[in-house]
């Protein structure tokens, strides 16, 4: 899910026309699968200071579309875009530090970046932050905080959060144990086609009968 171009382009009057045009040209080229032209346009716009263009260019280096795949280059561009205030770039950069792609694995750095994205209301940033609290990676393990973040993002419709929160209710981790609540959460995630949630829903339902 992190490898997606930010195709919604909302430009303010303060944006310089030159790099705004380059960004739109890049998005148009990408949608035509003309990746070479997209890279060229995003590069020009990024060099002019457009954080969204830097993000899109980073994704192309990350996936190897129109350029040779280069995770280190992607990290550099995601960093530039994140520093420019583009929250999706901060999230992707957090993923790369989390997994050690193009950069030395660093859970603390990932924690900082996920926190930054979560503070802007980024659902998956909050979800991944919850995972770090749950696992105790980059931060002290805190089931209560993890449950709060999973609840927040489950309420926003993120199925993995609903499933993980269901596990915590089933096992009594950070919340009062409730198999009925766990069953409801597994069902909610299953209805969004999360197979592991469907499996655990069926298993728990059988145990409760």
mmCIF file of C-alpha atoms in Angstrom:
data_model
loop_
_atom_site.group_PDB
_atom_site.id
_atom_site.type_symbol
_atom_site.label_atom_id
_atom_site.label_comp_id
_atom_site.label_asym_id
_atom_site.label_seq_id
_atom_site.Cartn_x
_atom_site.Cartn_y
_atom_site.Cartn_z
ATOM 1 C CA UNK A 1 0.000 0.000 0.000
ATOM 2 C CA UNK A 2 2.856 2.351 0.458
ATOM 3 C CA UNK A 3 3.876 2.158 -3.192
ATOM 4 C CA UNK A 4 1.221 4.441 -4.620
ATOM 5 C CA UNK A 5 1.453 7.773 -6.367
ATOM 6 C CA UNK A 6 -0.371 10.657 -4.816
ATOM 7 C CA UNK A 7 -2.702 11.317 -7.725
ATOM 8 C CA UNK A 8 -4.907 13.929 -6.075
ATOM 9 C CA UNK A 9 -3.254 17.222 -6.932
ATOM 10 C CA UNK A 10 -4.641 20.285 -5.170
ATOM 11 C CA UNK A 11 -2.558 23.349 -5.992
ATOM 12 C CA UNK A 12 -2.782 26.687 -4.216
ATOM 13 C CA UNK A 13 -2.291 30.062 -5.846
ATOM 14 C CA UNK A 14 1.053 30.377 -4.081
ATOM 15 C CA UNK A 15 2.507 27.393 -5.951
ATOM 16 C CA UNK A 16 4.926 28.455 -8.649
ATOM 17 C CA UNK A 17 3.352 27.842 -12.047
ATOM 18 C CA UNK A 18 6.450 26.164 -13.477
ATOM 19 C CA UNK A 19 6.676 23.300 -11.037
ATOM 20 C CA UNK A 20 2.887 23.059 -10.799
ATOM 21 C CA UNK A 21 2.780 22.388 -14.537
ATOM 22 C CA UNK A 22 5.639 19.882 -14.239
ATOM 23 C CA UNK A 23 3.807 18.049 -11.467
ATOM 24 C CA UNK A 24 0.588 17.824 -13.477
ATOM 25 C CA UNK A 25 2.532 16.754 -16.571
ATOM 26 C CA UNK A 26 4.167 14.035 -14.496
ATOM 27 C CA UNK A 27 0.849 12.782 -13.133
ATOM 28 C CA UNK A 28 -0.634 12.757 -16.628
ATOM 29 C CA UNK A 29 2.360 10.855 -18.026
ATOM 30 C CA UNK A 30 2.183 8.341 -15.184
ATOM 31 C CA UNK A 31 -1.488 7.653 -15.856
ATOM 32 C CA UNK A 32 -0.561 6.998 -19.525
ATOM 33 C CA UNK A 33 2.150 4.590 -18.319
ATOM 34 C CA UNK A 34 4.753 6.891 -19.865
ATOM 35 C CA UNK A 35 7.049 6.441 -16.899
ATOM 36 C CA UNK A 36 10.133 7.987 -18.474
ATOM 37 C CA UNK A 37 8.308 11.268 -19.061
ATOM 38 C CA UNK A 38 6.771 11.090 -15.601
ATOM 39 C CA UNK A 39 10.203 10.778 -14.013
ATOM 40 C CA UNK A 40 11.501 13.743 -15.998
ATOM 41 C CA UNK A 41 8.566 15.955 -15.002
ATOM 42 C CA UNK A 42 8.638 14.933 -11.346
ATOM 43 C CA UNK A 43 12.399 15.501 -11.256
ATOM 44 C CA UNK A 44 12.022 19.041 -12.578
ATOM 45 C CA UNK A 45 9.213 19.868 -10.165
ATOM 46 C CA UNK A 46 11.031 18.288 -7.211
ATOM 47 C CA UNK A 47 14.170 20.310 -7.925
ATOM 48 C CA UNK A 48 11.968 23.426 -7.803
ATOM 49 C CA UNK A 49 10.876 22.508 -4.295
ATOM 50 C CA UNK A 50 7.552 20.712 -4.819
ATOM 51 C CA UNK A 51 7.289 18.146 -2.000
ATOM 52 C CA UNK A 52 4.525 16.180 -3.745
ATOM 53 C CA UNK A 53 6.667 15.756 -6.857
ATOM 54 C CA UNK A 54 9.587 14.557 -4.720
ATOM 55 C CA UNK A 55 7.244 12.007 -3.138
ATOM 56 C CA UNK A 56 6.067 10.719 -6.507
ATOM 57 C CA UNK A 57 9.628 10.546 -7.809
ATOM 58 C CA UNK A 58 10.693 8.667 -4.680
ATOM 59 C CA UNK A 59 7.965 6.089 -5.297
ATOM 60 C CA UNK A 60 9.236 5.568 -8.830
ATOM 61 C CA UNK A 61 12.746 4.896 -7.563
ATOM 62 C CA UNK A 62 11.284 2.651 -4.885
ATOM 63 C CA UNK A 63 9.358 0.567 -7.420
ATOM 64 C CA UNK A 64 11.728 0.872 -10.380
ATOM 65 C CA UNK A 65 9.246 2.517 -12.738
ATOM 66 C CA UNK A 66 10.941 4.637 -15.412
ATOM 67 C CA UNK A 67 14.246 4.363 -13.544
ATOM 68 C CA UNK A 68 16.437 1.655 -12.100
ATOM 69 C CA UNK A 69 15.150 0.685 -8.654
ATOM 70 C CA UNK A 70 17.220 2.541 -6.073
ATOM 71 C CA UNK A 71 16.057 2.375 -2.458
ATOM 72 C CA UNK A 72 18.757 4.770 -1.257
ATOM 73 C CA UNK A 73 17.646 7.382 -3.785
ATOM 74 C CA UNK A 74 14.072 6.790 -2.695
ATOM 75 C CA UNK A 75 15.039 7.422 0.931
ATOM 76 C CA UNK A 76 16.731 10.694 -0.036
ATOM 77 C CA UNK A 77 13.657 11.862 -1.935
ATOM 78 C CA UNK A 78 11.171 10.739 0.710
ATOM 79 C CA UNK A 79 13.261 12.650 3.258
ATOM 80 C CA UNK A 80 13.160 15.804 1.130
ATOM 81 C CA UNK A 81 9.409 15.468 0.658
ATOM 82 C CA UNK A 82 8.811 14.744 4.345
ATOM 83 C CA UNK A 83 10.897 17.770 5.316
ATOM 84 C CA UNK A 84 8.701 19.734 2.919
ATOM 85 C CA UNK A 85 5.631 18.789 4.910
ATOM 86 C CA UNK A 86 4.188 15.951 2.792
ATOM 87 C CA UNK A 87 2.857 13.445 5.344
ATOM 88 C CA UNK A 88 2.624 10.446 2.989
ATOM 89 C CA UNK A 89 6.364 10.823 2.397
ATOM 90 C CA UNK A 90 7.008 10.756 6.149
ATOM 91 C CA UNK A 91 4.948 7.576 6.369
ATOM 92 C CA UNK A 92 6.831 5.879 3.524
ATOM 93 C CA UNK A 93 10.141 6.981 5.006
ATOM 94 C CA UNK A 94 9.050 5.470 8.315
ATOM 95 C CA UNK A 95 8.317 2.218 6.499
ATOM 96 C CA UNK A 96 11.792 2.186 4.992
ATOM 97 C CA UNK A 97 13.459 2.750 8.360
ATOM 98 C CA UNK A 98 11.140 0.155 9.894
ATOM 99 C CA UNK A 99 12.096 -2.477 7.325
ATOM 100 C CA UNK A 100 15.670 -1.367 6.632
ATOM 101 C CA UNK A 101 15.103 -0.637 2.941
ATOM 102 C CA UNK A 102 17.718 1.706 1.461
ATOM 103 C CA UNK A 103 18.803 2.668 4.950
ATOM 104 C CA UNK A 104 19.976 0.930 8.127
ATOM 105 C CA UNK A 105 16.993 -0.475 10.025
ATOM 106 C CA UNK A 106 16.110 1.914 12.847
ATOM 107 C CA UNK A 107 12.946 1.338 14.882
ATOM 108 C CA UNK A 108 13.440 4.555 16.843
ATOM 109 C CA UNK A 109 13.565 6.617 13.658
ATOM 110 C CA UNK A 110 10.516 4.754 12.373
ATOM 111 C CA UNK A 111 8.726 5.537 15.644
ATOM 112 C CA UNK A 112 9.477 9.261 15.270
ATOM 113 C CA UNK A 113 8.235 9.304 11.675
ATOM 114 C CA UNK A 114 5.072 7.307 12.394
ATOM 115 C CA UNK A 115 4.330 9.641 15.298
ATOM 116 C CA UNK A 116 4.747 12.616 12.984
ATOM 117 C CA UNK A 117 2.334 11.163 10.434
ATOM 118 C CA UNK A 118 -0.142 10.020 13.069
ATOM 119 C CA UNK A 119 -0.236 13.547 14.490
ATOM 120 C CA UNK A 120 -1.467 14.736 11.075
ATOM 121 C CA UNK A 121 -4.296 12.176 11.084
ATOM 122 C CA UNK A 122 -2.620 9.605 8.812
ATOM 123 C CA UNK A 123 -4.487 6.343 9.488
ATOM 124 C CA UNK A 124 -1.762 3.884 8.511
ATOM 125 C CA UNK A 125 0.834 5.982 10.306
ATOM 126 C CA UNK A 126 -1.212 5.612 13.502
ATOM 127 C CA UNK A 127 -1.684 1.887 12.838
ATOM 128 C CA UNK A 128 2.040 1.295 12.408
ATOM 129 C CA UNK A 129 2.718 3.373 15.504
ATOM 130 C CA UNK A 130 0.329 1.078 17.346
ATOM 131 C CA UNK A 131 2.291 -1.930 16.115
ATOM 132 C CA UNK A 132 5.518 -0.483 17.515
ATOM 133 C CA UNK A 133 3.864 0.072 20.900
ATOM 134 C CA UNK A 134 2.459 -3.464 20.764
ATOM 135 C CA UNK A 135 5.800 -5.069 19.910
ATOM 136 C CA UNK A 136 7.964 -2.735 21.967
ATOM 137 C CA UNK A 137 10.087 -1.749 18.966
ATOM 138 C CA UNK A 138 11.620 1.727 19.045
ATOM 139 C CA UNK A 139 9.621 2.459 22.179
ATOM 140 C CA UNK A 140 8.751 0.751 25.455
ATOM 141 C CA UNK A 141 6.013 -1.856 25.037
ATOM 142 C CA UNK A 142 2.633 -0.359 25.919
ATOM 143 C CA UNK A 143 -0.476 -2.459 25.249
ATOM 144 C CA UNK A 144 -2.799 0.305 26.435
ATOM 145 C CA UNK A 145 -1.376 2.809 23.953
ATOM 146 C CA UNK A 146 -1.404 0.177 21.209
ATOM 147 C CA UNK A 147 -5.069 -0.586 21.892
ATOM 148 C CA UNK A 148 -5.931 3.123 21.798
ATOM 149 C CA UNK A 149 -4.275 3.513 18.400
ATOM 150 C CA UNK A 150 -5.870 0.360 17.004
ATOM 151 C CA UNK A 151 -9.266 1.560 18.254
ATOM 152 C CA UNK A 152 -8.768 4.952 16.620
ATOM 153 C CA UNK A 153 -7.816 3.489 13.246
ATOM 154 C CA UNK A 154 -10.415 0.717 13.411
ATOM 155 C CA UNK A 155 -13.034 3.442 13.861
ATOM 156 C CA UNK A 156 -11.585 5.023 10.714
ATOM 157 C CA UNK A 157 -12.248 1.786 8.844
ATOM 158 C CA UNK A 158 -8.794 0.161 8.754
ATOM 159 C CA UNK A 159 -9.416 -3.576 8.858
ATOM 160 C CA UNK A 160 -5.992 -4.601 10.184
ATOM 161 C CA UNK A 161 -6.520 -2.359 13.193
ATOM 162 C CA UNK A 162 -9.900 -3.972 13.883
ATOM 163 C CA UNK A 163 -8.310 -7.412 13.696
ATOM 164 C CA UNK A 164 -5.395 -6.523 15.975
ATOM 165 C CA UNK A 165 -7.739 -4.894 18.459
ATOM 166 C CA UNK A 166 -9.817 -8.072 18.357
ATOM 167 C CA UNK A 167 -6.753 -10.108 19.309
ATOM 168 C CA UNK A 168 -6.123 -7.765 22.233
ATOM 169 C CA UNK A 169 -9.723 -8.118 23.476
ATOM 170 C CA UNK A 170 -9.565 -11.881 23.046
ATOM 171 C CA UNK A 171 -6.351 -12.117 25.066
ATOM 172 C CA UNK A 172 -6.972 -9.249 27.488
ATOM 173 C CA UNK A 173 -3.975 -7.175 26.400
ATOM 174 C CA UNK A 174 -4.295 -3.503 27.335
ATOM 175 C CA UNK A 175 -8.078 -3.846 27.542
ATOM 176 C CA UNK A 176 -10.601 -5.737 29.671
ATOM 177 C CA UNK A 177 -10.837 -9.221 28.162
ATOM 178 C CA UNK A 178 -14.032 -9.660 26.154
ATOM 179 C CA UNK A 179 -14.444 -12.502 23.712
ATOM 180 C CA UNK A 180 -17.726 -11.007 22.513
ATOM 181 C CA UNK A 181 -16.008 -7.740 21.587
ATOM 182 C CA UNK A 182 -13.201 -9.713 19.957
ATOM 183 C CA UNK A 183 -15.764 -11.647 17.924
ATOM 184 C CA UNK A 184 -17.397 -8.416 16.741
ATOM 185 C CA UNK A 185 -14.040 -6.938 15.748
ATOM 186 C CA UNK A 186 -12.990 -10.080 13.887
ATOM 187 C CA UNK A 187 -16.308 -9.990 12.038
ATOM 188 C CA UNK A 188 -15.828 -6.323 11.121
ATOM 189 C CA UNK A 189 -12.364 -7.017 9.712
ATOM 190 C CA UNK A 190 -13.583 -10.176 7.951
ATOM 191 C CA UNK A 191 -16.309 -8.173 6.212
ATOM 192 C CA UNK A 192 -13.482 -6.112 4.706
ATOM 193 C CA UNK A 193 -11.982 -9.323 3.274
ATOM 194 C CA UNK A 194 -9.121 -9.776 5.752
ATOM 195 C CA UNK A 195 -8.698 -13.552 5.584
ATOM 196 C CA UNK A 196 -6.941 -14.020 8.932
ATOM 197 C CA UNK A 197 -9.813 -12.180 10.603
ATOM 198 C CA UNK A 198 -12.332 -14.510 8.961
ATOM 199 C CA UNK A 199 -10.345 -17.519 10.171
ATOM 200 C CA UNK A 200 -10.198 -16.246 13.745
ATOM 201 C CA UNK A 201 -13.848 -15.205 13.686
ATOM 202 C CA UNK A 202 -14.878 -18.734 12.784
ATOM 203 C CA UNK A 203 -12.576 -20.284 15.362
ATOM 204 C CA UNK A 204 -13.653 -18.003 18.208
ATOM 205 C CA UNK A 205 -17.328 -18.353 17.332
ATOM 206 C CA UNK A 206 -17.000 -22.147 17.534
ATOM 207 C CA UNK A 207 -15.275 -21.902 20.917
ATOM 208 C CA UNK A 208 -18.038 -19.674 22.309
ATOM 209 C CA UNK A 209 -20.919 -21.945 21.259
#
